[in-house]
Amino acid sequence: MAAAAPGVVIVTGASRGIGAAVALRAARAGYAVVVNYASDASGAAATVEQITAGGGTAAAVQADVSDPAAVGRLFDAAAALGTLTAVVNNAGITGDLIGPLAEVPPATVRRVLDVNVAGLAYVCQEAVRRLSTGHGGGGGSIINISSTATKAGSPGTWVHYAASKGAVDVLTVGLAAEVAAQGIRVNGVAPGSTKTGLHAAAGMPDRVERLSPTIPMGRAAEPDEVAAAVLWLLSDEAGYITGAVLPVSGGR
């Protein structure tokens, strides 16, 4: 007897990098995937095309997670694909700037916090409203993408970004306890240095290579390695895990 399909997963910020890798791996696991994006429509379309070419189901949905109304529309669109069972909060920005905190423009600090903290909270709120057995849902799982930048605080580069990810960790632990009796597991994945376009966008395309010697495993992660951790936490094998933040960092 074939296993039942796992349902629908929303992956925010899934037009590229870790988000796209999560979307592709989720599709291979049988999920119908909502590929969310804020502005990269072509990247989101490419992710959807890869999924559908492999026989999966996916739809690209534009929504800026820092806008609560847009988040509501994102979840409404997901309902068209079936029953929502999982949400991966991947959308996040650094502000495309590297430097000491004193030199970061206030508008950049605000935008990073709006997307990485407030936006993640808005998505979590809507996910609970849709998944919670207390709200008539069938339960499910939320994964919040954090960062190992929270360990040292990213001095001289992204203190504002690291601080936002510290907030993500606290929200993950608190929400997990809050909704555990409502059929929802909430966990985090904290990638270390990963081969994505994030560093190039901030003006340092060689940053991953320069950091690799400081990583015990001697290299940065591939996006799919981070995605593998996300899908494991979504799976039944992690059914008794909630409130955890799993580092995927090569030991750094």
Coordinates of C-alpha atoms in Angstrom, one line a residue:
M1 CA 0.0 0.0 0.0
A2 CA 1.5 3.3 -1.1
A3 CA 2.2 5.9 1.6
A4 CA -0.1 8.9 1.8
A5 CA 1.2 12.1 0.2
P6 CA 2.6 14.4 3.0
G7 CA 0.5 17.4 1.9
V8 CA 1.4 20.9 1.0
V9 CA 4.5 22.8 2.2
I10 CA 5.1 26.5 1.9
V11 CA 8.8 27.5 1.5
T12 CA 9.4 31.2 1.9
G13 CA 12.2 32.7 -0.1
A14 CA 12.4 29.7 -2.4
S15 CA 13.5 31.3 -5.6
R16 CA 17.2 30.5 -5.0
G17 CA 19.8 29.2 -2.6
I18 CA 18.7 27.2 0.5
G19 CA 15.0 27.9 -0.1
A20 CA 15.1 26.5 -3.7
A21 CA 17.0 23.4 -2.4
V22 CA 14.4 22.8 0.2
A23 CA 11.6 23.2 -2.3
L24 CA 13.2 20.7 -4.7
R25 CA 13.9 18.2 -1.9
A26 CA 10.4 18.6 -0.5
A27 CA 8.9 17.9 -3.9
R28 CA 11.0 14.7 -4.2
A29 CA 9.6 13.7 -0.8
G30 CA 6.1 14.0 -2.2
Y31 CA 5.0 17.4 -1.0
A32 CA 3.1 19.8 -3.2
V33 CA 5.3 22.9 -2.9
V34 CA 4.4 26.6 -2.7
V35 CA 7.5 28.4 -3.9
N36 CA 7.3 31.9 -2.3
Y37 CA 9.3 34.8 -3.5
A38 CA 9.4 38.6 -2.9
S39 CA 10.9 39.9 -6.1
D40 CA 12.7 37.2 -8.0
A41 CA 9.9 35.9 -10.2
S42 CA 12.3 34.3 -12.7
G43 CA 14.1 32.4 -10.0
A44 CA 10.8 31.2 -8.5
A45 CA 9.6 30.1 -12.0
A46 CA 12.8 28.1 -12.5
T47 CA 12.3 26.3 -9.2
V48 CA 8.7 25.5 -10.1
E49 CA 9.8 24.3 -13.6
Q50 CA 12.4 21.9 -12.0
I51 CA 9.7 20.5 -9.7
T52 CA 7.1 20.0 -12.4
A53 CA 9.7 18.5 -14.8
G54 CA 10.3 15.8 -12.2
G55 CA 6.6 15.0 -11.9
G56 CA 5.9 17.1 -8.8
T57 CA 3.4 19.8 -8.0
A58 CA 4.3 23.4 -7.4
A59 CA 3.2 26.9 -7.7
A60 CA 5.1 30.2 -7.4
V61 CA 3.4 32.8 -5.1
Q62 CA 4.7 36.3 -4.7
A63 CA 4.5 37.7 -1.2
D64 CA 6.7 40.0 0.9
V65 CA 6.7 38.3 4.3
S66 CA 7.1 41.6 6.0
D67 CA 3.6 42.5 4.9
P68 CA 1.0 40.6 7.1
A69 CA -1.7 41.0 4.4
A70 CA 0.6 39.4 1.8
V71 CA 1.3 36.6 4.2
G72 CA -2.4 35.9 4.5
R73 CA -2.7 35.8 0.7
L74 CA 0.2 33.4 0.5
F75 CA -1.5 30.9 2.8
D76 CA -4.8 31.3 0.9
A77 CA -2.9 30.4 -2.4
A78 CA -1.5 27.4 -0.7
A79 CA -4.9 26.0 0.0
A80 CA -5.5 25.6 -3.7
L81 CA -2.9 22.9 -3.8
G82 CA -4.3 20.8 -1.0
T83 CA -4.0 20.4 2.8
L84 CA -1.2 22.4 4.3
T85 CA 1.0 20.4 6.6
A86 CA 4.3 22.2 6.8
V87 CA 5.9 25.7 6.6
V88 CA 9.6 26.4 6.1
N89 CA 10.5 30.0 7.1
N90 CA 13.5 30.6 4.9
A91 CA 13.1 34.2 3.7
G92 CA 15.8 36.3 5.1
I93 CA 18.1 39.1 4.1
T94 CA 21.4 40.6 5.3
G95 CA 20.8 44.1 3.8
D96 CA 23.3 43.5 1.0
L97 CA 26.0 45.2 3.0
I98 CA 29.1 44.1 5.0
G99 CA 30.6 46.2 7.7
P100 CA 30.6 47.3 11.3
L101 CA 27.2 48.0 12.9
A102 CA 28.0 51.8 13.3
E103 CA 28.2 52.1 9.5
V104 CA 24.9 50.3 8.7
P105 CA 22.2 52.7 7.6
P106 CA 19.1 52.8 9.9
A107 CA 16.9 51.9 7.0
T108 CA 19.0 48.7 6.4
V109 CA 18.7 47.7 10.1
R110 CA 14.9 48.2 10.0
R111 CA 14.5 46.3 6.7
V112 CA 16.5 43.3 8.0
L113 CA 14.5 43.2 11.2
D114 CA 11.2 43.6 9.3
V115 CA 11.9 40.6 7.1
N116 CA 13.9 38.3 9.3
V117 CA 12.1 38.8 12.6
A118 CA 8.7 40.4 12.0
G119 CA 8.2 38.6 8.7
L120 CA 9.0 35.3 10.2
A121 CA 6.7 36.0 13.1
Y122 CA 3.8 36.8 10.7
V123 CA 4.3 33.6 8.8
C124 CA 4.4 31.6 12.1
Q125 CA 1.2 33.3 13.3
E126 CA -0.6 32.4 10.1
A127 CA 0.8 28.9 10.1
V128 CA -0.5 28.3 13.7
R129 CA -4.0 29.6 12.7
R130 CA -4.1 27.1 9.8
L131 CA -2.4 24.1 11.3
S132 CA -3.4 24.2 15.0
T133 CA -5.9 21.6 16.2
G134 CA -7.2 24.3 18.4
H135 CA -8.2 26.2 15.3
G136 CA -9.6 23.2 13.5
G137 CA -6.4 22.2 11.7
G138 CA -4.8 18.9 11.5
G139 CA -1.4 19.8 12.9
G140 CA 1.9 20.0 11.2
S141 CA 5.4 21.3 11.3
I142 CA 7.2 24.7 11.1
I143 CA 10.9 25.0 10.4
N144 CA 12.6 28.3 10.9
I145 CA 15.9 28.9 9.2
S146 CA 18.4 30.6 11.6
S147 CA 22.2 30.9 11.3
T148 CA 25.3 29.9 13.3
A149 CA 26.1 33.6 13.1
T150 CA 24.3 33.8 16.4
K151 CA 27.3 32.1 18.1
A152 CA 29.8 35.0 17.7
G153 CA 27.5 37.7 16.5
S154 CA 29.3 38.3 13.2
P155 CA 31.4 41.3 14.3
G156 CA 32.6 43.6 11.6
T157 CA 30.3 42.1 9.0
W158 CA 26.6 41.4 9.9
V159 CA 25.9 42.2 13.6
H160 CA 22.4 43.3 12.7
Y161 CA 21.8 40.1 10.8
A162 CA 23.2 37.9 13.5
A163 CA 20.9 39.7 16.0
S164 CA 17.9 39.0 13.9
K165 CA 18.7 35.3 13.8
G166 CA 19.1 35.3 17.6
A167 CA 15.5 36.5 17.7
V168 CA 14.6 33.6 15.4
D169 CA 16.0 31.1 17.8
V170 CA 14.1 32.5 20.7
L171 CA 10.9 32.6 18.8
T172 CA 11.4 29.0 17.7
V173 CA 11.9 27.7 21.3
G174 CA 9.0 29.8 22.7
L175 CA 6.5 29.0 20.0
A176 CA 7.4 25.3 20.1
A177 CA 6.4 25.1 23.8
E178 CA 3.3 27.2 23.1
V179 CA 1.8 25.0 20.3
A180 CA 3.1 21.5 21.2
A181 CA -0.3 20.5 22.5
Q182 CA -1.9 21.8 19.4
G183 CA -0.4 19.2 17.0
I184 CA 2.4 21.5 15.8
R185 CA 6.1 20.9 16.0
V186 CA 8.4 24.0 15.6
N187 CA 12.1 23.6 15.0
G188 CA 15.0 25.5 13.6
V189 CA 17.9 24.8 11.3
A190 CA 21.0 27.0 11.6
P191 CA 23.3 26.8 8.6
G192 CA 26.9 27.9 8.8
S193 CA 28.8 29.1 5.7
T194 CA 26.8 27.9 2.7
K195 CA 27.4 28.2 -1.1
T196 CA 24.7 30.6 -2.0
G197 CA 24.5 34.0 -3.7
L198 CA 24.1 35.8 -0.4
H199 CA 27.8 36.7 -0.1
A200 CA 28.1 37.9 -3.6
A201 CA 25.0 40.1 -3.2
A202 CA 26.8 41.8 -0.2
G203 CA 29.8 42.5 -2.3
M204 CA 32.1 39.7 -1.2
P205 CA 31.9 36.8 -3.7
D206 CA 35.0 35.1 -2.3
R207 CA 33.8 35.1 1.3
V208 CA 32.9 31.4 1.4
E209 CA 36.3 30.4 0.1
R210 CA 38.1 32.6 2.6
L211 CA 36.1 31.1 5.5
S212 CA 36.5 27.5 4.5
P213 CA 39.8 27.0 6.2
T214 CA 38.2 28.0 9.5
I215 CA 35.6 25.2 9.2
P216 CA 36.6 21.9 10.8
M217 CA 35.3 20.0 7.8
G218 CA 37.3 22.3 5.5
R219 CA 34.5 23.5 3.3
A220 CA 31.2 25.3 3.1
A221 CA 27.9 23.5 2.9
E222 CA 26.0 22.9 -0.2
P223 CA 22.4 24.2 -0.1
D224 CA 21.0 20.7 -0.5
E225 CA 22.9 19.5 2.6
V226 CA 20.9 22.2 4.6
A227 CA 17.7 21.1 2.8
A228 CA 18.3 17.5 3.9
A229 CA 18.3 18.6 7.6
V230 CA 15.1 20.5 7.0
L231 CA 13.3 17.6 5.4
W232 CA 14.5 15.2 8.2
L233 CA 13.0 17.6 10.8
L234 CA 9.7 17.6 8.8
S235 CA 9.6 13.8 8.6
D236 CA 8.0 11.3 11.0
E237 CA 11.5 10.2 12.0
A238 CA 11.8 13.6 13.9
G239 CA 8.3 13.2 15.3
Y240 CA 9.3 13.7 19.0
I241 CA 11.5 16.7 18.3
T242 CA 10.3 20.2 18.9
G243 CA 12.0 23.4 20.1
A244 CA 15.3 22.3 18.7
V245 CA 17.7 24.4 16.6
L246 CA 19.9 22.0 14.5
P247 CA 23.3 23.4 13.4
V248 CA 24.4 22.5 9.9
S249 CA 27.8 24.0 10.0
G250 CA 30.6 21.5 9.4
G251 CA 31.6 21.8 13.1
R252 CA 32.1 25.6 13.1

